[in-house]
Structures are given as C-alpha cells and as structure tokens.
Tab-separated table of C-alpha atoms and ligand atoms in Angstrom:
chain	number	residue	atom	x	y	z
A	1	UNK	CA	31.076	16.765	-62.003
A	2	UNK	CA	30.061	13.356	-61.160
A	3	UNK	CA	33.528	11.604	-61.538
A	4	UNK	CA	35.184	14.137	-59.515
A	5	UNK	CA	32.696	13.767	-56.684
A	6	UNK	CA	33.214	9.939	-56.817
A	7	UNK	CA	36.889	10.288	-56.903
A	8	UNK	CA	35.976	12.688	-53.496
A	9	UNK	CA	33.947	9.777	-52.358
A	10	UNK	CA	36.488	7.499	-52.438
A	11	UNK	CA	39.010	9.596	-50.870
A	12	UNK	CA	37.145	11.263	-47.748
A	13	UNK	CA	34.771	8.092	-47.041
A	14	UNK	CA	36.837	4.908	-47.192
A	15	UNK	CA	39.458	5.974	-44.633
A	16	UNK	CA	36.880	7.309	-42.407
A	17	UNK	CA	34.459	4.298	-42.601
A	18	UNK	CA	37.914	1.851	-42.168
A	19	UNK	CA	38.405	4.123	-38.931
A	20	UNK	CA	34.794	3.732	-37.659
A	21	UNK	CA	35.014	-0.357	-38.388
A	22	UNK	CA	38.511	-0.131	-36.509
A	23	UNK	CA	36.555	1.730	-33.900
A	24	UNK	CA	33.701	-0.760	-33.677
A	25	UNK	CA	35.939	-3.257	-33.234
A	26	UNK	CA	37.818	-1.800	-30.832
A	27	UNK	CA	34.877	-1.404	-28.352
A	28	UNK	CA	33.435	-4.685	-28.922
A	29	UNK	CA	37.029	-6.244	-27.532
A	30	UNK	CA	37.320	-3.956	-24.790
A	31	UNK	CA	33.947	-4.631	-23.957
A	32	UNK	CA	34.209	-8.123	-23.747
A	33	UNK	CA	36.660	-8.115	-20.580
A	34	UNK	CA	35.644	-4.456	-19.020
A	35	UNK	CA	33.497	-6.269	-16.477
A	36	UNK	CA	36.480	-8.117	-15.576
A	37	UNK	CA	38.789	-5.086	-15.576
A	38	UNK	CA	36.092	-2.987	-12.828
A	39	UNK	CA	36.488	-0.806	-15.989
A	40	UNK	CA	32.736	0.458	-15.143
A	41	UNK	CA	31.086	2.804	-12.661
A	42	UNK	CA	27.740	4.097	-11.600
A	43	UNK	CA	26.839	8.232	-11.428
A	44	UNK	CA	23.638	8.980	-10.028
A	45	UNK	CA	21.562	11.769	-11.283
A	46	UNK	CA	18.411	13.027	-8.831
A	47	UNK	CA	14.933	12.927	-9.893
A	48	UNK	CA	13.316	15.866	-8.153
A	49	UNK	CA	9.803	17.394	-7.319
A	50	UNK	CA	9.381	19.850	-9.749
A	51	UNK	CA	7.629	22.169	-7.067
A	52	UNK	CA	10.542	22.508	-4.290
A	53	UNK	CA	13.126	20.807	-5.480
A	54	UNK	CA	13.245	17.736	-2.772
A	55	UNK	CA	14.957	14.295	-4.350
A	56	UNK	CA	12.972	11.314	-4.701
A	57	UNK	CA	14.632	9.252	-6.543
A	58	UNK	CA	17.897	8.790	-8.958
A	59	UNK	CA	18.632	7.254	-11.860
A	60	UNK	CA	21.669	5.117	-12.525
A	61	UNK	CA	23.877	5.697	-15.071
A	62	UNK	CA	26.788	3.907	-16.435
A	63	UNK	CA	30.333	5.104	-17.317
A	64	UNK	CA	33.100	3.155	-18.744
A	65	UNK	CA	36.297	3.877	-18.045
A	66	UNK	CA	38.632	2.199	-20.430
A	67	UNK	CA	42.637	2.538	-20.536
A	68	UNK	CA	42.698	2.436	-24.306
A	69	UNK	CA	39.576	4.384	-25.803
A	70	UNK	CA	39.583	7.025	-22.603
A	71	UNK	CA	36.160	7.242	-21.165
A	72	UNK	CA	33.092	6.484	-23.248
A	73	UNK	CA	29.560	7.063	-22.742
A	74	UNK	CA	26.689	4.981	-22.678
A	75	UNK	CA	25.477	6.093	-26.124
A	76	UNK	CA	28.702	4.926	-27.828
A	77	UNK	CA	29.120	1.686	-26.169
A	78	UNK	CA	25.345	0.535	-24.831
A	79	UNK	CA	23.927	-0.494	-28.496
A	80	UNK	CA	27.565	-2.371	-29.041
A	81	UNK	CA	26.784	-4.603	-25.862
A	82	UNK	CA	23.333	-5.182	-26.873
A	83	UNK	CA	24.596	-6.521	-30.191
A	84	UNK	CA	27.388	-8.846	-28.814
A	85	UNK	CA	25.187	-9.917	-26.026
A	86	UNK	CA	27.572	-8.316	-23.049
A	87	UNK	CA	24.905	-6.568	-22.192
A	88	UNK	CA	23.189	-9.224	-20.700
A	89	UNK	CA	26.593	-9.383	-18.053
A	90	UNK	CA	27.105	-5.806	-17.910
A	91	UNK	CA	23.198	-5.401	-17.008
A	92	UNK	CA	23.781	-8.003	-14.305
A	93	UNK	CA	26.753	-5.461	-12.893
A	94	UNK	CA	24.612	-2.758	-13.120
A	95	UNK	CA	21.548	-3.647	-11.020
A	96	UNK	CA	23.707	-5.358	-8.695
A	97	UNK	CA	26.225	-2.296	-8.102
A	98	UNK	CA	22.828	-0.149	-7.752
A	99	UNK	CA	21.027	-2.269	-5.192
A	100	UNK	CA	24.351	-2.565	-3.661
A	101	UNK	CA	24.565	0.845	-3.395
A	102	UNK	CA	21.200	2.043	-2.224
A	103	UNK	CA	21.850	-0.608	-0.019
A	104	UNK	CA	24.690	1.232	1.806
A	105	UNK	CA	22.768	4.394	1.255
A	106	UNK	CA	19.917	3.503	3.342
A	107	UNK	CA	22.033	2.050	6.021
A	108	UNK	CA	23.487	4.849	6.301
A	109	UNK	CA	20.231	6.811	7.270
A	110	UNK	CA	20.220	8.818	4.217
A	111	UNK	CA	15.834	8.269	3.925
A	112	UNK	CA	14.673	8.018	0.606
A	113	UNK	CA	15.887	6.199	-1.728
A	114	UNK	CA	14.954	4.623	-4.901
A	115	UNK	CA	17.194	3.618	-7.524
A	116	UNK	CA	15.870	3.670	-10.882
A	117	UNK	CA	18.337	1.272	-13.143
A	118	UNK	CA	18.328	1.161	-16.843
A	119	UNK	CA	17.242	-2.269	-18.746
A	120	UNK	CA	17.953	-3.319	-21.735
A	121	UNK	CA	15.378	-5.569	-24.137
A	122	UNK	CA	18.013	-7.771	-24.341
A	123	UNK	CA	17.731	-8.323	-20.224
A	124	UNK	CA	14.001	-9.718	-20.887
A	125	UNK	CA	15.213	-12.696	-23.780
A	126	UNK	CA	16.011	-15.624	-22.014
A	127	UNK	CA	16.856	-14.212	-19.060
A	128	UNK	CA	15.109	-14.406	-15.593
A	129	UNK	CA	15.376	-11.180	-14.681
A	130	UNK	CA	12.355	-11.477	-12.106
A	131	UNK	CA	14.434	-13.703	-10.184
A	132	UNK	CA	17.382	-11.965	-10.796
A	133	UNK	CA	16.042	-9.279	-9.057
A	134	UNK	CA	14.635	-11.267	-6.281
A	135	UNK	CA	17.706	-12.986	-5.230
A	136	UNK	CA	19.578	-9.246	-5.308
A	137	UNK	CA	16.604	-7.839	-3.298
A	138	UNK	CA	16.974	-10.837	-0.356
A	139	UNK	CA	21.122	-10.544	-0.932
A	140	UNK	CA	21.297	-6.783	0.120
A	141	UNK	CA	17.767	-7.075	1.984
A	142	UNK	CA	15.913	-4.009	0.388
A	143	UNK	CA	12.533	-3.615	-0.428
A	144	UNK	CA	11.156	-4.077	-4.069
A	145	UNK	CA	9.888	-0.346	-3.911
A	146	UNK	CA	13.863	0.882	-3.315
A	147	UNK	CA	14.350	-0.495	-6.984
A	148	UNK	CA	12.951	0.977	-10.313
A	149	UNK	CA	13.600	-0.682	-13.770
A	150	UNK	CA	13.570	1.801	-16.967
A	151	UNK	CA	13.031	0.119	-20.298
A	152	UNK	CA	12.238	1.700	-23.173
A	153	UNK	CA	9.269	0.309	-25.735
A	154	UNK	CA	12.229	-1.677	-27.722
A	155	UNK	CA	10.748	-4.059	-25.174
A	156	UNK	CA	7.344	-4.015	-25.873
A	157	UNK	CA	8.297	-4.426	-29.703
A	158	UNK	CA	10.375	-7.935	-29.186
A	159	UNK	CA	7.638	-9.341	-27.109
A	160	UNK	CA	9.451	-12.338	-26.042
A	161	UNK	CA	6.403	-14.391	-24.977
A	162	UNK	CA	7.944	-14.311	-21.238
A	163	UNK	CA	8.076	-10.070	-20.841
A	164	UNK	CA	4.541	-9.976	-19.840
A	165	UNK	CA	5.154	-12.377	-16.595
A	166	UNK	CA	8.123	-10.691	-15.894
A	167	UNK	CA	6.502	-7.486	-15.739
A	168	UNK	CA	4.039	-8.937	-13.612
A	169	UNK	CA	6.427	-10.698	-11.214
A	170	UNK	CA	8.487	-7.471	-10.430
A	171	UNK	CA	5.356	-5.690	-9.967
A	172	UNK	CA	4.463	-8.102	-7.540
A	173	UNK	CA	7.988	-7.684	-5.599
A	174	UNK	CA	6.649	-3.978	-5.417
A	175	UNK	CA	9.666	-3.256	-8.162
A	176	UNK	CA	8.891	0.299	-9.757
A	177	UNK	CA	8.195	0.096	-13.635
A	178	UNK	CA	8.668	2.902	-15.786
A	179	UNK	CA	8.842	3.267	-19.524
A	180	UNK	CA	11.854	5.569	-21.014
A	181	UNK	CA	12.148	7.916	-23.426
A	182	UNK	CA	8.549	7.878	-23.919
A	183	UNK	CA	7.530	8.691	-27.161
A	184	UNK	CA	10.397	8.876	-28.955
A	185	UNK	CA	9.898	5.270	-30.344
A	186	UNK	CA	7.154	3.314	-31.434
A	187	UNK	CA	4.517	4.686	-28.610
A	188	UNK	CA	1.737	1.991	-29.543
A	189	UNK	CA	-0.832	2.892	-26.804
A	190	UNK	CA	-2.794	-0.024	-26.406
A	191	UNK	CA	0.558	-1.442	-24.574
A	192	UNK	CA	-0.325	0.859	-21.781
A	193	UNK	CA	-3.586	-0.333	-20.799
A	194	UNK	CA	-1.962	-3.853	-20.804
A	195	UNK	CA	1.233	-3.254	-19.024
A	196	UNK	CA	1.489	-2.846	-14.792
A	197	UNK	CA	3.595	-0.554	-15.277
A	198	UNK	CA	3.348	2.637	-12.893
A	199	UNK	CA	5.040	5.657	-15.037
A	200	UNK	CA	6.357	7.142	-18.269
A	201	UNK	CA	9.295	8.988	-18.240
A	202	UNK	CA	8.909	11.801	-21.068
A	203	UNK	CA	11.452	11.635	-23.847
A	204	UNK	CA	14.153	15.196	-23.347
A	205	UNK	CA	13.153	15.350	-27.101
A	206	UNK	CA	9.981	16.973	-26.356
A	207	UNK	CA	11.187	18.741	-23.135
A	208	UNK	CA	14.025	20.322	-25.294
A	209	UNK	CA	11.662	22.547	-27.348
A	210	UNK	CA	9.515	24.162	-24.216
A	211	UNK	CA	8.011	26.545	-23.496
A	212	UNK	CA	8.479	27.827	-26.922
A	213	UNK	CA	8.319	25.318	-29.927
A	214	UNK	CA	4.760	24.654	-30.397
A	215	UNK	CA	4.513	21.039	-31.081
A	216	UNK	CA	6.641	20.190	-28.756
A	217	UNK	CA	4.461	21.660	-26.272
A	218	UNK	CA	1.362	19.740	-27.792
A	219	UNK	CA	3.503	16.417	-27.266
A	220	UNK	CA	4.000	17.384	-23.323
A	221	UNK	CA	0.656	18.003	-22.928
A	222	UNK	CA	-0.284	14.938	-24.614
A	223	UNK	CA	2.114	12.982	-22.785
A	224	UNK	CA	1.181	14.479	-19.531
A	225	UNK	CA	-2.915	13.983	-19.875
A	226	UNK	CA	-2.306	10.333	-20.937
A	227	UNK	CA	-0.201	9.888	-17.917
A	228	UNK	CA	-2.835	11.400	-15.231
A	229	UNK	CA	-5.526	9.973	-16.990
A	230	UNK	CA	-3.741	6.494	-16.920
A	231	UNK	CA	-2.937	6.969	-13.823
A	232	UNK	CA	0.440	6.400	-14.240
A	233	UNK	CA	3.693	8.632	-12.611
A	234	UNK	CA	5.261	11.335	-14.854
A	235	UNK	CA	9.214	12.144	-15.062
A	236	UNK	CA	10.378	15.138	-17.672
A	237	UNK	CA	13.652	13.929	-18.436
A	238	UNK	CA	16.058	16.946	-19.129
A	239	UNK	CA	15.099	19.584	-17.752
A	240	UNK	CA	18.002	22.524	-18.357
A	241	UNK	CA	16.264	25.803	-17.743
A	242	UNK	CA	14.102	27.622	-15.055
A	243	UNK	CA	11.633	27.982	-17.812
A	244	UNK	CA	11.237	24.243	-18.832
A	245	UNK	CA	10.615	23.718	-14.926
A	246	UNK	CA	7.836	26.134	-14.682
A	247	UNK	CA	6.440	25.235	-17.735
A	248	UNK	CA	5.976	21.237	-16.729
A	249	UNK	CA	5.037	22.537	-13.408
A	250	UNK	CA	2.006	24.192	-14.957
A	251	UNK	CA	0.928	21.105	-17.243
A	252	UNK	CA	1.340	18.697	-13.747
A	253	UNK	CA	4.576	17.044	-14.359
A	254	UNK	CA	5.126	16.224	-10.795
A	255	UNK	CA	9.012	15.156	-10.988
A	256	UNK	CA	11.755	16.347	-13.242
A	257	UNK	CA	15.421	15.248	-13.601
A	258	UNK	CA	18.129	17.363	-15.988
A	259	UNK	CA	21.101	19.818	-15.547
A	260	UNK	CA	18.907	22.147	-13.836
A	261	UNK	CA	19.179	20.319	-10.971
A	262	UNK	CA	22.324	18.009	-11.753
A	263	UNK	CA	24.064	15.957	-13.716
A	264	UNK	CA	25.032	12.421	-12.559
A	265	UNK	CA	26.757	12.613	-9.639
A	266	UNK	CA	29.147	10.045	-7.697
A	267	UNK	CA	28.024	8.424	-4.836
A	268	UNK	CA	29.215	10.857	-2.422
A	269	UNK	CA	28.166	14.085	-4.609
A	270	UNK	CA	24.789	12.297	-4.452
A	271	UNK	CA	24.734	11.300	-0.757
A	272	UNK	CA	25.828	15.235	0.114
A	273	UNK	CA	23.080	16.568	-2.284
A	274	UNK	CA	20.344	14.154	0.111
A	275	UNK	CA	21.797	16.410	2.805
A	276	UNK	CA	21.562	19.679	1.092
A	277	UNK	CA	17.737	20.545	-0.510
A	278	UNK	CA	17.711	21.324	-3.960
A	279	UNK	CA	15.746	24.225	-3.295
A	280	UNK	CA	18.770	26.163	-1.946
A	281	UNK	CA	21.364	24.731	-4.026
A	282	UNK	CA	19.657	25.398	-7.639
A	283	UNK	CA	15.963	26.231	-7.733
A	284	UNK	CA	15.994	30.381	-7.021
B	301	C2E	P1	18.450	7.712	-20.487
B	301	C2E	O1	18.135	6.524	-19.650
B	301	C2E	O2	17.336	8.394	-21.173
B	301	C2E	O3	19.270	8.679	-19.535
B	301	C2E	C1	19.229	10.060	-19.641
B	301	C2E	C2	20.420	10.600	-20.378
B	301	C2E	O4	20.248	12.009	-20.543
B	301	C2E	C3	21.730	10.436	-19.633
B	301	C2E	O5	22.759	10.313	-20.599
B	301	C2E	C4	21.856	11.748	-18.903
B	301	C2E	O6	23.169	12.092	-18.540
B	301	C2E	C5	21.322	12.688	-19.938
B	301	C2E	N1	20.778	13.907	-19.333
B	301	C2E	C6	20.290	14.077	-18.097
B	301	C2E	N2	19.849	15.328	-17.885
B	301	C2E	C7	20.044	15.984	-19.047
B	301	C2E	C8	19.789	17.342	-19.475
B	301	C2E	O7	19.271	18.170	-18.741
B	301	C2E	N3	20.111	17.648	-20.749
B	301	C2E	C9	20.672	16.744	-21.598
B	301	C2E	N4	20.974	17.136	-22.830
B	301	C2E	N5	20.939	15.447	-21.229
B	301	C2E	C10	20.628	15.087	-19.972
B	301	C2E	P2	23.848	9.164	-20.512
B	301	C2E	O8	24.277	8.926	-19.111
B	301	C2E	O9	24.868	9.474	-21.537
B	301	C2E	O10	23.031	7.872	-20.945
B	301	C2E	C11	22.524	7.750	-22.238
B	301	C2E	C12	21.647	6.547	-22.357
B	301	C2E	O11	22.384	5.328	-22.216
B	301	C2E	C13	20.575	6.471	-21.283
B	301	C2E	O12	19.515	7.299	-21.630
B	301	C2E	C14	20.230	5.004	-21.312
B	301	C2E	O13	19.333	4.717	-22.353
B	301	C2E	C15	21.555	4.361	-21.622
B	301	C2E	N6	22.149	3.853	-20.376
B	301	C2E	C16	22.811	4.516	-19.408
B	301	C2E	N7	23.177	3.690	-18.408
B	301	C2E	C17	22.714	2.470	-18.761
B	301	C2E	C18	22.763	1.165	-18.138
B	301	C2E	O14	23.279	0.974	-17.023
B	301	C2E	N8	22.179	0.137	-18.822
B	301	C2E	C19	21.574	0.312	-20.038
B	301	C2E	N9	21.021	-0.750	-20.641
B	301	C2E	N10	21.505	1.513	-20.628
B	301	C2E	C20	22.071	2.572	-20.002
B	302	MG	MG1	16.807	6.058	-18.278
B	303	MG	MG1	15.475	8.516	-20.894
B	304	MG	MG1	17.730	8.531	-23.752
C-alpha cells in the first residue's frame, strides 16, 4: 500500500540521495585544487578515414586522476566544473596541454596532426578565448589549422552577444570549428547557415543503432546530406563495429572515430599508432 511504499521511500532514497550530495560535494572540492595537484591528463583518441583507416586527426580527452575519488571521467566531473566555474581554468589546461602536445608531436616529424580539443559554453562567457588561442598558437608556434575546437550547440543556445566574433576570429586564425554531438541537443538549423563553422561531428546516439534500427539510419542520412550539402566536414563519432564502418562509408561519412579503431590513447600509444596504419592494425 501507499504508506508502506512511503515508509520504502524514506528508507532506500534519503541515504542514497545524502550519499550523492556527499558525492557532489566531494568533487566540487577536489576539483577546485586538481589543476594545482597535475591531478589531470590528456588521452588521445584517432579520427580516421573511414575508407583505409589512415589518422587525420585526434580528439583530446580529459582524465582526472584524483587520490581520493580514484579516477573519474569526464561525464561525472565536466558538468560539476561548468557549474562552479573551474571549467573556465581547467579549459585553459586543456588547450594548452593539447597545443603543447601537438607541438612536440610535430617536432618530432610525426606529419599530421590536428588536435581537436573540447570547449565548453562556459569558455565563450566572458572569456577571450580568440586570444587565448592566439597567444597559445604564437607560444608553441603552430598553425591555426593544427588546432580544432568542439563545442556542442549549448553554445549556440547561451548566445553571449560575443560567440559570434569569436567564432569568426578563430576562423580567421585558420582554427578548425566543429559542432559535437550533433543532434542530440537542440539542432536549430538556421545556426548553420550563420555559423563559419567547417563540420558536424554526428552524435554516437544515432551511430549506435546502424545499420539496423531504422530511424536511426534516417537520422545518419539526414545528418550526412545536410553536411555535404552545407558543405561542411562529417565525423561519426563511435564507431564500434565493422558494420557501422561500412554502413557510414556507403552514406559518405568520410571520417570516423570509436573503439573500432581505438580508444583514447596516451601520447606515446598515439604517436606509435601514427607509425603503424590503421589499416593493418584493425580494419580487416
Ligand atoms: P565527446 O566529446 O562526445 O567525446 C566522445 C566520448 O565518447 C568520449 O568519452 C570517448 O571516450 C567516447 N567514445 C569514443 N569512441 C567510442 C565508442 O566507439 N563507443 C562508445 N560507447 N564511446 C566512445 P569521454 O572521454 O568519457 O568524454 C565524455 C565527454 O566529456 C566528451 O564527449 C566531452 O563532451 C566531455 N569532455 C571530455 N574531455 C573534455 C575536455 O577536455 N573539456 C570539456 N569541456 N569537455 C570534455
Ligand atoms: Mg568531443
Ligand atoms: Mg561527441
Ligand atoms: Mg558526448
């Protein structure tokens, strides 16, 4: 009966949501000083051409290492940080350890490579990040086309009044624009005409369900006509099976990333994987 299931109520839910409070707070004050505490690295998972395999790019991802809560990933701790407003600093780690990075990578003859880098909306409030960027660009002296920002359309949706000129000033650095997880969120299309942005990076919702759930399918192909008839670059993001590749390969998705090919890797995993084609290590 109804008493009984409040009495359950009580019993199962308040210690639980106590925990998950204690929890909160627990990663907002580690958080706070993991920048400090180096308590943060970068993996690096490869973007590949869905046709042989070759890298072109990869994407950074963060990990956080923390002595008391273990390691965490982004999911847990990212929407935290955009809350408290460490994101802002642990943003400004990020796309400096990346440029840093492909920095070394480069001088180090290993050709390519871009780095795309995950921003936050919160990066674009009252933040320069156009001449963030610049100053990091000069500092490790790359080009603005060994650099790609990711943002998803939480962006778009905030429209601080500056986004639009800070699109436009990274474009102009040659900085590669891409929006994430497209079409998992609001996916107004008349932002797309107005943007300079230069690709969409397909949500793994949709790639999840091919070749064989049917509106799924419709969504890709959607997705992927919009994109060549914009114009615009195409990423599937992950991409697990030999039957999602050949099925994006057939609508035109030009470039893939997902376990198929890897996971994140460290810098060296990465680095070795520039040295050894894809083709031979995963794609049959
Ligand atoms: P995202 O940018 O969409 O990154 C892709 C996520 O999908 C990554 O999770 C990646 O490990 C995972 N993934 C890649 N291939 C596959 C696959 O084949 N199958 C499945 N099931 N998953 C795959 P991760 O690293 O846990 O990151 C989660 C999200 O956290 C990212 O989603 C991104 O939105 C955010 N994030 C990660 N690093 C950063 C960062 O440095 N800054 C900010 N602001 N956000 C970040
Ligand atoms: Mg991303
Ligand atoms: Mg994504
Ligand atoms: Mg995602």
């Amino acid at each position: 009966d109804s008493k009984h299931r409040a009495r359950n109520g009580w019993q199962m839910f308040t210690p639980e949501l106590a925990r998950r409070q204690q929890d909160r707070m627990q990663i907002e004050t580690q958080l706070r000083r993991a920048v400090d505490n180096e308590e943060f690295r970068l993996v690096y998972q490869p973007q590949v051409d869905l046709r042989h395999g070759r890298v072109v790019a990869a994407e950074a991802l963060i990990r956080w290492q923390n002595h008391q809560l273990g390691e965490l990933r982004p999911d847990l701790f990212i929407s935290h940080a955009e809350t408290t407003g460490d994101i802002v600093r642990i943003g400004s780690w990020v796309l400096r350890e990346a440029c840093r990075q492909v920095a070394e990578w480069r001088d180090q003859g290993l050709g390519i490579v871009r780095v795309a880098v995950n921003v936050s909306y919160r990066q674009f409030v009252g933040e320069d990040l156009a001449e963030k960027v610049r100053s990091l660009l000069i500092e490790f002296d790359l080009p603005g086309s060994a650099l790609e920002l990711e943002f998803t359309e939480r962006v778009l949706i905030e429209d601080a009044p500056a986004t639009l000129r800070t699109f436009a000033d990274l474009r102009a650095m040659g900085v590669v624009l891409t929006i994430d997880d497209f079409g998992e969120g609001y996916s107004a299309l008349n932002y797309l005409r107005r943007l300079p942005i230069h690709g969409l990076k397909l949500s793994q919702l949709f790639t999840e369900g091919v070749p064989n759930n049917r509106s799924d399918v419709a969504v890709c192909q959607a997705v992927s006509a919009i994109a060549r008839s914009l114009g615009l670059g195409l990423v599937a993001e992950g991409v697990e099976s030999e039957a999602q590749r050949q099925f994006l390969l057939q609508l035109g998705v030009p470039v893939g990333q997902g376990f198929l090919f890897a996971p994140g890797l460290s810098p060296d995993e990465f680095a070795r994987r520039l040295d050894t084609p894809l083709e031979r290590a995963s794609i049959a």
